[in-house]
Amino acid sequence: MFYRTCLQAAAALASISLLAGCGLFSDEDSGGERKVAVGTTSEPSTLDPAAAWDGSWELYRNVFQTLVSFPTGSTTPQPDAAEGCRFSDAANKVLECKLRSGLTFTNGEKLDAAAVKHSIDRIRTIDAQGGPVGLLGSLDRIEATDDRTVTFRLKTSDATFPFILATPAMSIVPPSEYPADKLREDGKLTGSGPYALDSYAKGEHAELSRFSKYKGFAKIQNDAVTIRYYQDSDVMMQALKDRKIDAINRGLTAEEVVELQEKKPENDHLQLVETVGADIRYLVFNPKDPYAGKLAVRQAIAQVIDRGALVEKVYHGTAEPLYSMVPKGIAGHTTGFFDRFGEPNVTKAREILEDAGITEPVPLSFWYTTDRYGSSTAPEFAELKRQLDETGLFKITVQGKPWSEFQAGYQAGEYPVFGRGWFPDFPDPDNFIAPFVGPKNVLGTPYNSPEITDQLLPQSRRESDRGAVTTQFERAQEILVQDVRLLPLWQGKLYVAANEEIGGGERALDPQTVMQMWELYRKKSW
């Protein structure tokens, strides 16, 4: 078994399946024109892995390698740049990885243990705001033991560390082109993955071509991929209908999904693949805001938000209400917010505010990103505003910004309340708790919770059986409900829409919900 510490990790996914309608495509007769065009509303925020803990991973997975990865259908990390990894001690504190022989980057530079050490060390050295340094909290140091052996020495036991190494945040980069102490800023990208990045135009497209010297787990089904970036779902959907693109990964609206499910005659040439997702949407409250910083205000909002109405009106069955930061399908999931607040109740919310001495309507601004999660985000926030305003307890204003501006704003603490989405780094309850707490978290808003960070997470990480950490994560979710710093809203389903001559869609999304472009192919004789 690849990881002796992860033998039971499959229990972390109680019901997630990456395959829906496996007979939808044929694996036969792949060939013909070997280039595929994919549309998405999720463009990279940066081309340097040391600075991204977001949807940029989509591009990274296809052009970089990590030591281990999650091939489709796997729930534990499998070899990629490494031919194997193992904990060499009983305490799960020393992880050794042996690289494949003959690995090279697209620039011809050798990929060796020193390159791996350089790639991960620079994440911590640069410590980019909004970057993935928070994933490396348990790492003490890295040693390039020899040319092909990398040893990770951890400060504390951490059975999830192999999962972290499988995230695109740990992409391996060539030392000659990626400085040890600053981000690469020339607008280029150099990796060793299935594809080379031939060209990139921000907000427009990324051109990928098969890397002939790639050595890893991916079985590449096409010769080249064009990724086209859209800000408007409607424009992207029309491009699919007009065959200007072959498939859509992220950004379909609920209405577009329903339209494809109905199989209207004008859409006969299109297909839809559905997967059970672990992606979630939630609100973040800024503790330094004079209103959002008050527990009573946050509790009152939690008391009146109607998730059922939100999902019905905006998402039309393509999502479901979520009452915990740990979604259904992941071990340890609870319904803590429903257990505490129950059905929406304006009277109870008013009592919460009055008990705190708040008798006037609370003014708050809610912020969202206009170009990250699809066109349904604006209607979602309009519905949240409607619900809160109608109580008479709040006066809500809603504002949206493009992702780059939005990200800078929330990291600077400018927004009282803002909406975020989370696509899992790896399929384990740890990944739905740890990224959001501590002084340096993915939200850019410090959340100090010593019981979670100093007790519950360390305890759970000593357990190699990831299905046996329920107690710790149930308690962590109780704390999140008590604090109401984060308010889960809904859990989504994932869809890939494609023209009928495209195969491989059912295998294209990995357990991190990242699109593996190499799985797509154009059928030779459709």
CSV table of N, CA, C and O in Angstrom, one decimal, residues 147-231:
chain,number,residue,atom,x,y,z
A,147,ASP,N,20.3,12.6,-4.7
A,147,ASP,CA,19.8,13.2,-5.9
A,147,ASP,C,18.3,12.9,-6.1
A,147,ASP,O,17.5,13.7,-6.6
A,148,ARG,N,17.8,11.8,-5.6
A,148,ARG,CA,16.5,11.3,-5.9
A,148,ARG,C,15.6,11.1,-4.6
A,148,ARG,O,14.5,10.8,-4.7
A,149,THR,N,16.2,11.4,-3.4
A,149,THR,CA,15.5,11.2,-2.2
A,149,THR,C,15.2,12.5,-1.4
A,149,THR,O,16.2,13.3,-1.2
A,150,VAL,N,14.0,12.7,-1.1
A,150,VAL,CA,13.6,13.9,-0.3
A,150,VAL,C,13.0,13.4,1.0
A,150,VAL,O,12.2,12.5,1.0
A,151,THR,N,13.5,14.0,2.1
A,151,THR,CA,13.0,13.7,3.4
A,151,THR,C,12.3,14.9,4.1
A,151,THR,O,12.9,16.0,4.2
A,152,PHE,N,11.1,14.7,4.5
A,152,PHE,CA,10.4,15.8,5.2
A,152,PHE,C,10.3,15.4,6.7
A,152,PHE,O,9.8,14.4,7.1
A,153,ARG,N,10.9,16.3,7.5
A,153,ARG,CA,10.8,16.2,9.0
A,153,ARG,C,9.8,17.1,9.5
A,153,ARG,O,9.9,18.3,9.3
A,154,LEU,N,8.8,16.6,10.2
A,154,LEU,CA,7.7,17.3,10.7
A,154,LEU,C,7.9,17.7,12.2
A,154,LEU,O,8.5,17.0,12.9
A,155,LYS,N,7.3,18.8,12.6
A,155,LYS,CA,7.4,19.3,14.0
A,155,LYS,C,6.5,18.4,14.9
A,155,LYS,O,6.9,18.1,16.0
A,156,THR,N,5.4,18.0,14.3
A,156,THR,CA,4.5,17.1,15.1
A,156,THR,C,4.0,16.0,14.1
A,156,THR,O,4.1,16.1,12.9
A,157,SER,N,3.4,15.1,14.7
A,157,SER,CA,2.8,14.0,13.9
A,157,SER,C,1.7,14.6,13.0
A,157,SER,O,0.9,15.4,13.4
A,158,ASP,N,1.7,14.2,11.7
A,158,ASP,CA,0.7,14.7,10.8
A,158,ASP,C,0.5,13.7,9.7
A,158,ASP,O,1.1,13.6,8.6
A,159,ALA,N,-0.6,12.9,9.9
A,159,ALA,CA,-0.9,11.8,8.9
A,159,ALA,C,-1.5,12.4,7.7
A,159,ALA,O,-1.6,11.7,6.7
A,160,THR,N,-1.9,13.7,7.7
A,160,THR,CA,-2.4,14.4,6.5
A,160,THR,C,-1.3,15.0,5.6
A,160,THR,O,-1.6,15.4,4.5
A,161,PHE,N,-0.1,14.9,6.0
A,161,PHE,CA,1.0,15.6,5.2
A,161,PHE,C,1.1,15.0,3.8
A,161,PHE,O,1.3,15.8,2.9
A,162,PRO,N,1.0,13.7,3.6
A,162,PRO,CA,1.0,13.2,2.2
A,162,PRO,C,-0.1,13.8,1.4
A,162,PRO,O,0.0,14.1,0.2
A,163,PHE,N,-1.3,14.1,2.0
A,163,PHE,CA,-2.4,14.7,1.3
A,163,PHE,C,-2.0,16.1,0.9
A,163,PHE,O,-2.4,16.6,-0.2
A,164,ILE,N,-1.3,16.8,1.8
A,164,ILE,CA,-0.9,18.2,1.5
A,164,ILE,C,0.1,18.2,0.3
A,164,ILE,O,0.0,19.1,-0.6
A,165,LEU,N,1.0,17.3,0.3
A,165,LEU,CA,2.0,17.2,-0.8
A,165,LEU,C,1.3,16.9,-2.2
A,165,LEU,O,1.8,17.2,-3.2
A,166,ALA,N,0.1,16.4,-2.1
A,166,ALA,CA,-0.7,16.1,-3.3
A,166,ALA,C,-1.4,17.3,-3.9
A,166,ALA,O,-2.0,17.2,-5.0
A,167,THR,N,-1.4,18.4,-3.1
A,167,THR,CA,-2.1,19.6,-3.6
A,167,THR,C,-1.3,20.3,-4.6
A,167,THR,O,0.0,20.3,-4.5
A,168,PRO,N,-1.9,21.0,-5.6
A,168,PRO,CA,-1.1,21.8,-6.6
A,168,PRO,C,-0.3,22.9,-5.9
A,168,PRO,O,0.6,23.5,-6.6
A,169,ALA,N,-0.6,23.2,-4.7
A,169,ALA,CA,0.2,24.2,-4.0
A,169,ALA,C,1.7,23.8,-3.9
A,169,ALA,O,2.6,24.6,-3.9
A,170,MET,N,1.9,22.5,-3.9
A,170,MET,CA,3.2,21.9,-3.7
A,170,MET,C,3.9,21.6,-5.1
A,170,MET,O,4.7,20.7,-5.2
A,171,SER,N,3.4,22.3,-6.1
A,171,SER,CA,4.0,22.1,-7.4
A,171,SER,C,5.5,22.3,-7.5
A,171,SER,O,6.0,23.2,-6.8
A,172,ILE,N,6.2,21.5,-8.2
A,172,ILE,CA,7.6,21.5,-8.3
A,172,ILE,C,8.1,22.4,-9.4
A,172,ILE,O,7.6,22.3,-10.5
A,173,VAL,N,8.9,23.4,-9.1
A,173,VAL,CA,9.4,24.4,-10.1
A,173,VAL,C,10.9,24.3,-10.2
A,173,VAL,O,11.6,23.9,-9.3
A,174,PRO,N,11.4,24.7,-11.4
A,174,PRO,CA,12.9,24.8,-11.6
A,174,PRO,C,13.5,25.9,-10.8
A,174,PRO,O,13.1,27.1,-11.0
A,175,PRO,N,14.6,25.7,-10.0
A,175,PRO,CA,15.2,26.7,-9.2
A,175,PRO,C,15.8,27.9,-10.1
A,175,PRO,O,15.8,29.0,-9.6
A,176,SER,N,16.2,27.6,-11.3
A,176,SER,CA,16.8,28.6,-12.1
A,176,SER,C,15.8,29.7,-12.5
A,176,SER,O,16.2,30.8,-12.9
A,177,GLU,N,14.5,29.4,-12.5
A,177,GLU,CA,13.5,30.4,-13.0
A,177,GLU,C,12.6,30.9,-11.9
A,177,GLU,O,11.8,31.8,-12.1
A,178,TYR,N,12.6,30.3,-10.7
A,178,TYR,CA,11.8,30.7,-9.6
A,178,TYR,C,12.7,31.0,-8.4
A,178,TYR,O,13.2,30.2,-7.8
A,179,PRO,N,12.8,32.3,-8.2
A,179,PRO,CA,13.7,32.8,-7.1
A,179,PRO,C,13.3,32.2,-5.7
A,179,PRO,O,12.1,31.9,-5.5
A,180,ALA,N,14.3,32.0,-4.9
A,180,ALA,CA,14.0,31.4,-3.6
A,180,ALA,C,13.3,32.4,-2.6
A,180,ALA,O,12.6,31.9,-1.7
A,181,ASP,N,13.4,33.7,-2.9
A,181,ASP,CA,12.9,34.6,-1.9
A,181,ASP,C,11.9,35.6,-2.5
A,181,ASP,O,11.6,36.6,-1.8
A,182,LYS,N,11.5,35.4,-3.7
A,182,LYS,CA,10.5,36.3,-4.3
A,182,LYS,C,9.7,35.6,-5.4
A,182,LYS,O,10.2,34.6,-5.9
A,183,LEU,N,8.6,36.1,-5.7
A,183,LEU,CA,7.7,35.5,-6.7
A,183,LEU,C,8.3,35.7,-8.1
A,183,LEU,O,8.9,36.7,-8.4
A,184,ARG,N,8.0,34.8,-9.0
A,184,ARG,CA,8.3,35.0,-10.4
A,184,ARG,C,7.3,35.9,-11.0
A,184,ARG,O,6.1,35.8,-10.9
A,185,GLU,N,7.8,36.9,-11.7
A,185,GLU,CA,6.9,38.0,-12.2
A,185,GLU,C,7.0,38.3,-13.7
A,185,GLU,O,6.6,39.4,-14.2
A,186,ASP,N,7.5,37.3,-14.5
A,186,ASP,CA,7.7,37.6,-15.9
A,186,ASP,C,6.5,37.1,-16.7
A,186,ASP,O,6.5,37.1,-18.0
A,187,GLY,N,5.4,36.6,-16.1
A,187,GLY,CA,4.2,36.2,-16.8
A,187,GLY,C,4.4,34.9,-17.4
A,187,GLY,O,3.6,34.5,-18.3
A,188,LYS,N,5.4,34.1,-17.1
A,188,LYS,CA,5.7,32.8,-17.7
A,188,LYS,C,5.6,31.7,-16.6
A,188,LYS,O,5.5,32.0,-15.4
A,189,LEU,N,5.6,30.5,-17.1
A,189,LEU,CA,5.4,29.3,-16.2
A,189,LEU,C,6.2,28.2,-16.8
A,189,LEU,O,6.2,27.9,-18.0
A,190,THR,N,7.0,27.5,-15.9
A,190,THR,CA,7.8,26.4,-16.3
A,190,THR,C,7.6,25.2,-15.4
A,190,THR,O,7.8,25.4,-14.2
A,191,GLY,N,7.1,24.1,-15.9
A,191,GLY,CA,6.9,22.9,-15.0
A,191,GLY,C,7.4,21.7,-15.6
A,191,GLY,O,8.2,21.7,-16.6
A,192,SER,N,6.9,20.5,-15.2
A,192,SER,CA,7.3,19.2,-15.7
A,192,SER,C,6.1,18.3,-15.8
A,192,SER,O,6.2,17.1,-16.0
A,193,GLY,N,4.9,18.9,-15.9
A,193,GLY,CA,3.6,18.1,-15.9
A,193,GLY,C,3.3,17.6,-17.3
A,193,GLY,O,4.0,17.7,-18.2
A,194,PRO,N,2.0,17.2,-17.4
A,194,PRO,CA,1.6,16.6,-18.7
A,194,PRO,C,1.7,17.6,-19.9
A,194,PRO,O,1.9,17.2,-21.0
A,195,TYR,N,1.5,18.9,-19.5
A,195,TYR,CA,1.5,19.9,-20.6
A,195,TYR,C,2.6,21.0,-20.3
A,195,TYR,O,2.9,21.3,-19.2
A,196,ALA,N,3.0,21.6,-21.4
A,196,ALA,CA,3.8,22.8,-21.3
A,196,ALA,C,2.9,24.0,-21.6
A,196,ALA,O,1.9,23.9,-22.4
A,197,LEU,N,3.1,25.1,-20.9
A,197,LEU,CA,2.3,26.3,-21.2
A,197,LEU,C,3.0,27.1,-22.3
A,197,LEU,O,4.1,27.7,-22.2
A,198,ASP,N,2.4,27.1,-23.5
A,198,ASP,CA,3.0,27.7,-24.7
A,198,ASP,C,2.8,29.2,-24.6
A,198,ASP,O,3.6,30.0,-25.0
A,199,SER,N,1.6,29.6,-24.2
A,199,SER,CA,1.3,31.1,-24.1
A,199,SER,C,0.2,31.3,-23.1
A,199,SER,O,-0.7,30.4,-22.9
A,200,TYR,N,0.1,32.5,-22.6
A,200,TYR,CA,-0.9,32.8,-21.6
A,200,TYR,C,-1.3,34.3,-21.8
A,200,TYR,O,-0.4,35.2,-21.8
A,201,ALA,N,-2.5,34.6,-21.9
A,201,ALA,CA,-3.0,36.0,-21.9
A,201,ALA,C,-4.0,36.1,-20.8
A,201,ALA,O,-5.1,35.5,-20.8
A,202,LYS,N,-3.7,36.9,-19.8
A,202,LYS,CA,-4.6,37.1,-18.7
A,202,LYS,C,-6.0,37.5,-19.1
A,202,LYS,O,-6.2,38.4,-19.9
A,203,GLY,N,-7.0,36.8,-18.5
A,203,GLY,CA,-8.4,37.0,-18.8
A,203,GLY,C,-8.8,36.5,-20.1
A,203,GLY,O,-10.0,36.6,-20.4
A,204,GLU,N,-8.0,35.9,-20.9
A,204,GLU,CA,-8.3,35.4,-22.2
A,204,GLU,C,-8.1,33.9,-22.4
A,204,GLU,O,-9.1,33.2,-22.6
A,205,HIS,N,-6.9,33.5,-22.4
A,205,HIS,CA,-6.7,32.1,-22.7
A,205,HIS,C,-5.3,31.6,-22.2
A,205,HIS,O,-4.4,32.4,-21.9
A,206,ALA,N,-5.2,30.3,-22.1
A,206,ALA,CA,-3.9,29.6,-21.9
A,206,ALA,C,-3.8,28.5,-22.9
A,206,ALA,O,-4.7,27.7,-23.1
A,207,GLU,N,-2.7,28.4,-23.6
A,207,GLU,CA,-2.4,27.4,-24.6
A,207,GLU,C,-1.5,26.4,-24.1
A,207,GLU,O,-0.3,26.7,-23.7
A,208,LEU,N,-1.9,25.1,-24.0
A,208,LEU,CA,-1.1,24.0,-23.5
A,208,LEU,C,-0.8,23.0,-24.6
A,208,LEU,O,-1.7,22.7,-25.5
A,209,SER,N,0.4,22.5,-24.6
A,209,SER,CA,0.7,21.4,-25.5
A,209,SER,C,1.4,20.3,-24.7
A,209,SER,O,2.0,20.5,-23.7
A,210,ARG,N,1.1,19.1,-25.2
A,210,ARG,CA,1.7,17.9,-24.5
A,210,ARG,C,3.2,18.0,-24.4
A,210,ARG,O,3.9,18.3,-25.3
A,211,PHE,N,3.7,17.7,-23.1
A,211,PHE,CA,5.1,17.7,-22.8
A,211,PHE,C,5.6,16.3,-23.1
A,211,PHE,O,5.3,15.3,-22.4
A,212,SER,N,6.5,16.1,-24.1
A,212,SER,CA,6.9,14.8,-24.6
A,212,SER,C,7.8,14.1,-23.6
A,212,SER,O,7.8,12.8,-23.6
A,213,LYS,N,8.4,14.8,-22.7
A,213,LYS,CA,9.3,14.1,-21.7
A,213,LYS,C,8.7,14.0,-20.3
A,213,LYS,O,9.3,13.6,-19.4
A,214,TYR,N,7.4,14.2,-20.3
A,214,TYR,CA,6.6,14.0,-19.0
A,214,TYR,C,6.7,12.6,-18.5
A,214,TYR,O,6.5,11.6,-19.3
A,215,LYS,N,7.0,12.4,-17.2
A,215,LYS,CA,6.9,11.1,-16.6
A,215,LYS,C,6.1,11.2,-15.3
A,215,LYS,O,6.5,11.8,-14.4
A,216,GLY,N,4.9,10.6,-15.3
A,216,GLY,CA,4.0,10.7,-14.2
A,216,GLY,C,2.8,9.8,-14.4
A,216,GLY,O,2.9,8.9,-15.3
A,217,PHE,N,1.8,10.0,-13.6
A,217,PHE,CA,0.7,9.0,-13.6
A,217,PHE,C,-0.3,9.3,-14.7
A,217,PHE,O,-1.1,8.4,-15.1
A,218,ALA,N,-0.3,10.5,-15.3
A,218,ALA,CA,-1.4,10.8,-16.3
A,218,ALA,C,-1.2,10.1,-17.6
A,218,ALA,O,-0.1,10.0,-18.1
A,219,LYS,N,-2.3,9.6,-18.1
A,219,LYS,CA,-2.3,9.0,-19.5
A,219,LYS,C,-3.0,10.1,-20.4
A,219,LYS,O,-4.2,10.2,-20.3
A,220,ILE,N,-2.2,10.7,-21.1
A,220,ILE,CA,-2.7,11.9,-21.9
A,220,ILE,C,-3.4,11.5,-23.1
A,220,ILE,O,-2.9,10.8,-24.0
A,221,GLN,N,-4.7,12.0,-23.2
A,221,GLN,CA,-5.6,11.6,-24.3
A,221,GLN,C,-5.7,12.6,-25.5
A,221,GLN,O,-6.4,12.3,-26.4
A,222,ASN,N,-4.9,13.7,-25.4
A,222,ASN,CA,-5.0,14.7,-26.4
A,222,ASN,C,-3.6,15.3,-26.6
A,222,ASN,O,-2.7,15.1,-25.8
A,223,ASP,N,-3.4,16.0,-27.7
A,223,ASP,CA,-2.1,16.6,-27.9
A,223,ASP,C,-2.0,18.1,-27.4
A,223,ASP,O,-0.9,18.6,-27.2
A,224,ALA,N,-3.1,18.7,-27.3
A,224,ALA,CA,-3.1,20.1,-26.9
A,224,ALA,C,-4.4,20.6,-26.3
A,224,ALA,O,-5.5,20.0,-26.6
A,225,VAL,N,-4.4,21.6,-25.4
A,225,VAL,CA,-5.6,22.1,-24.8
A,225,VAL,C,-5.5,23.6,-24.9
A,225,VAL,O,-4.5,24.2,-24.5
A,226,THR,N,-6.7,24.2,-25.2
A,226,THR,CA,-6.8,25.7,-25.1
A,226,THR,C,-7.8,25.9,-23.9
A,226,THR,O,-8.9,25.4,-24.0
A,227,ILE,N,-7.4,26.6,-22.9
A,227,ILE,CA,-8.3,27.0,-21.8
A,227,ILE,C,-8.7,28.5,-22.1
A,227,ILE,O,-7.9,29.4,-22.2
A,228,ARG,N,-10.0,28.7,-22.2
A,228,ARG,CA,-10.5,30.0,-22.5
A,228,ARG,C,-11.2,30.5,-21.2
A,228,ARG,O,-12.1,29.8,-20.6
A,229,TYR,N,-10.9,31.7,-20.8
A,229,TYR,CA,-11.4,32.3,-19.5
A,229,TYR,C,-12.5,33.3,-19.9
A,229,TYR,O,-12.4,34.2,-20.7
A,230,TYR,N,-13.6,33.1,-19.1
A,230,TYR,CA,-14.8,34.0,-19.3
A,230,TYR,C,-15.2,34.6,-18.0
A,230,TYR,O,-15.1,34.0,-16.9
A,231,GLN,N,-15.8,35.8,-18.1
A,231,GLN,CA,-16.4,36.5,-17.0
A,231,GLN,C,-17.9,36.3,-16.9
A,231,GLN,O,-18.5,36.4,-15.8
